[in-house]
Amino acid sequence: MPTVVMMDVSLSMTRPVVVESSEEFQRKNLAIHGLTMLFEHMATNYRLEFTALLAFSSLWELMVPFTRDYNTLQEALNNLEDYDKTCLEAALQGVSNVVQQEWGSGCPCQVVLVTDGSLGIGRGSLRHSLQTIKQRGEDKKFPLPFLFPSKLYVMCIASAEELQYGDALENLEQLLNLNGGEGQIFTMEGPLCLKNVQSMFGKLIDQAYSPFHAVLRCGNLSSDVQVFPRPEPIQLDEEVDPTPRTILTELEIVGFIEIGDISSPPVLSRHLVLPIAVNKDVDELGTGAPDEMEEDSSSTQMAGKSPNFCVLLHGSLKVEGMVALVQLGPDWFGILYSQADSKKKSNLMMSLLEPGSEPLPWLGKISQLGPTSDAAENPYGEDDSKSPFPLQPKNKRSYAQNVTVWIKPSGLQTDVQKILRNARKLPEKTQTFYKELNRLRKAALAFGFWELLKGVADLLERECTLLPDTAHPDAAFQLSHAAQQLKLASTGDSQYAAFQHNITPMLTDFSGGAGDRDRL
């Protein structure tokens, strides 16, 4: 998950702070100290993550594009200059442009805003931007919410009491709400000093940048691994009393499946799985994790010399074209597979499936899967020419059922027009007219679309008044009868709005049609 650091370099950041030292400190110095702590942490634990540094005042500038070189980030941070007033809206638009240009709109990103809480003055200030947010055209929309999944963390080089004197804290909270509420505002506790700024950035690290360590097991083999980015807890909306689910730190591989049988399943999130090696020579990046495999003409080799089960698993899945099914928690599974970044580099990836016993319906219940050796005959055939998947349902489903679905207005319009066409051909089309009328009635009752019943009743009454003098007398009676029944159903009265009830033709004594209608 890439990170964009937004550094406020306006004049208000140069305000001095009193520290127990002979050296003069500004709020900008405290911000640089906190970001240095964050960069050092990421250099040690998040070497595979990309980070960009953007400085802003009334204008914004991308100081460092997305990079893994934290020395470059630190050097740019130490060389920041001071500029004029704060204009946060322009900087947020800059973040949006930079992220979409590099990663598109589908990649999640974390945005860290470092500021002193001063919102600027006049036109371009955050206060002015939020006040005019509903008075803008499409070409001048506020940049939040971002067009990509994101979390916004606001690091205020100020205390909560200082921010509450004005409306700064309220405006920053509104900023988070505009972005969907994902993220948090951090303020300094106690006086402005190096110790307290370290404490504040430490809270950010604990929440957003703490590595996820786990043990990956398969039988008697195991490997310590690190998962990037950290898997977020999920909450199932359909549960009566939903509680967030988190994946276990003991990841157990329960089986292997042909990659063709998995296809492209729906997943909650995707993560990079890196082995943690004791031998520091394993990783050329210095993280102690062989994150990339180097492929030659004969085999896939690890850059280091230390044997590791995770590397063995990655190579096996890549060569055999299979995925490993891993248990993440009670009744929750994921898949491990090899994903290539380029012709020479590939990574071991883990995708989290939806919790439940049947996350992939074509495989059936995961608990009922077993090794091919337990089957009477190889379900894949002797030459892998067939597959037991997808599983066929025991009950054959009929796709000829007359189910009414209105996804677009045109579908509803077609059904109403069909009723009106039959209404104009009464009494010859009496049976078809009531069949279509009852189909629409049931669908409207199922959807709670009472207004539709009243509207169709009005249309039938209008058709009754437009009947020509040559029309059969029975047509007027049937239209009036049908309209009255629809109006009664539109009231919601259980006596007339029963779902299983059908509107039957009105019995009349006109010659030539009574016998047929009696049989309906």
CSV table of N, CA and C in Angstrom, one decimal, residues 2 25 30 63 95-96 130 173 182 187 211 248 300 316 318 326 329 378 400 439 443 466 472:
chain,number,residue,atom,x,y,z
A,2,PRO,N,0.9,2.0,-1.1
A,2,PRO,CA,1.8,3.2,-1.2
A,2,PRO,C,1.4,4.2,-0.2
A,25,PHE,N,14.2,25.7,18.1
A,25,PHE,CA,13.3,24.7,17.3
A,25,PHE,C,12.1,25.4,16.8
A,30,LEU,N,10.1,19.9,14.4
A,30,LEU,CA,9.4,18.8,15.1
A,30,LEU,C,8.8,17.9,14.1
A,63,MET,N,8.2,16.7,-4.2
A,63,MET,CA,9.7,16.7,-3.9
A,63,MET,C,10.3,15.4,-4.3
A,95,VAL,N,-2.2,15.4,-4.6
A,95,VAL,CA,-2.1,14.0,-4.2
A,95,VAL,C,-2.9,13.1,-5.1
A,96,SER,N,-4.1,13.6,-5.4
A,96,SER,CA,-5.0,12.8,-6.3
A,96,SER,C,-4.4,12.6,-7.6
A,130,LEU,N,-14.4,24.4,2.6
A,130,LEU,CA,-15.5,23.6,3.1
A,130,LEU,C,-16.8,24.4,3.1
A,173,GLU,N,-11.8,17.3,11.1
A,173,GLU,CA,-12.7,16.1,11.2
A,173,GLU,C,-13.7,16.0,10.1
A,182,GLU,N,-12.2,7.2,6.8
A,182,GLU,CA,-11.1,6.3,7.0
A,182,GLU,C,-9.8,7.1,7.3
A,187,THR,N,-3.0,14.4,17.6
A,187,THR,CA,-2.5,15.6,18.2
A,187,THR,C,-1.5,15.3,19.2
A,211,PRO,N,4.2,-4.1,11.2
A,211,PRO,CA,4.2,-5.3,10.4
A,211,PRO,C,3.4,-6.4,10.9
A,248,LEU,N,-5.5,-15.3,11.7
A,248,LEU,CA,-4.6,-15.9,12.7
A,248,LEU,C,-3.2,-15.7,12.4
A,300,THR,N,14.3,-22.0,-10.6
A,300,THR,CA,14.0,-20.7,-9.9
A,300,THR,C,14.9,-20.8,-8.6
A,316,SER,N,7.4,-24.2,-6.1
A,316,SER,CA,6.6,-25.4,-6.4
A,316,SER,C,5.3,-24.9,-7.0
A,318,LYS,N,4.7,-22.2,-8.6
A,318,LYS,CA,5.0,-21.6,-9.9
A,318,LYS,C,5.2,-22.6,-11.0
A,326,VAL,N,-5.2,-22.0,2.2
A,326,VAL,CA,-4.7,-21.7,3.5
A,326,VAL,C,-5.8,-21.3,4.4
A,329,GLY,N,-8.6,-18.6,9.6
A,329,GLY,CA,-9.3,-18.5,10.8
A,329,GLY,C,-10.5,-19.5,10.8
A,378,ASN,N,-8.9,-41.2,-10.4
A,378,ASN,CA,-8.4,-39.8,-10.4
A,378,ASN,C,-9.4,-38.9,-11.1
A,400,ALA,N,-36.2,-21.4,-16.8
A,400,ALA,CA,-37.4,-21.0,-17.6
A,400,ALA,C,-38.5,-20.4,-16.7
A,439,ARG,N,-48.9,-11.0,-13.2
A,439,ARG,CA,-47.4,-11.0,-13.1
A,439,ARG,C,-46.9,-9.7,-12.6
A,443,ALA,N,-45.0,-8.8,-8.8
A,443,ALA,CA,-43.7,-8.2,-8.7
A,443,ALA,C,-43.7,-6.9,-8.0
A,466,LEU,N,-61.2,5.7,-23.6
A,466,LEU,CA,-60.8,5.9,-25.0
A,466,LEU,C,-61.3,4.8,-25.9
A,472,HIS,N,-66.3,-4.0,-28.0
A,472,HIS,CA,-67.2,-5.0,-27.3
A,472,HIS,C,-67.5,-4.4,-25.9
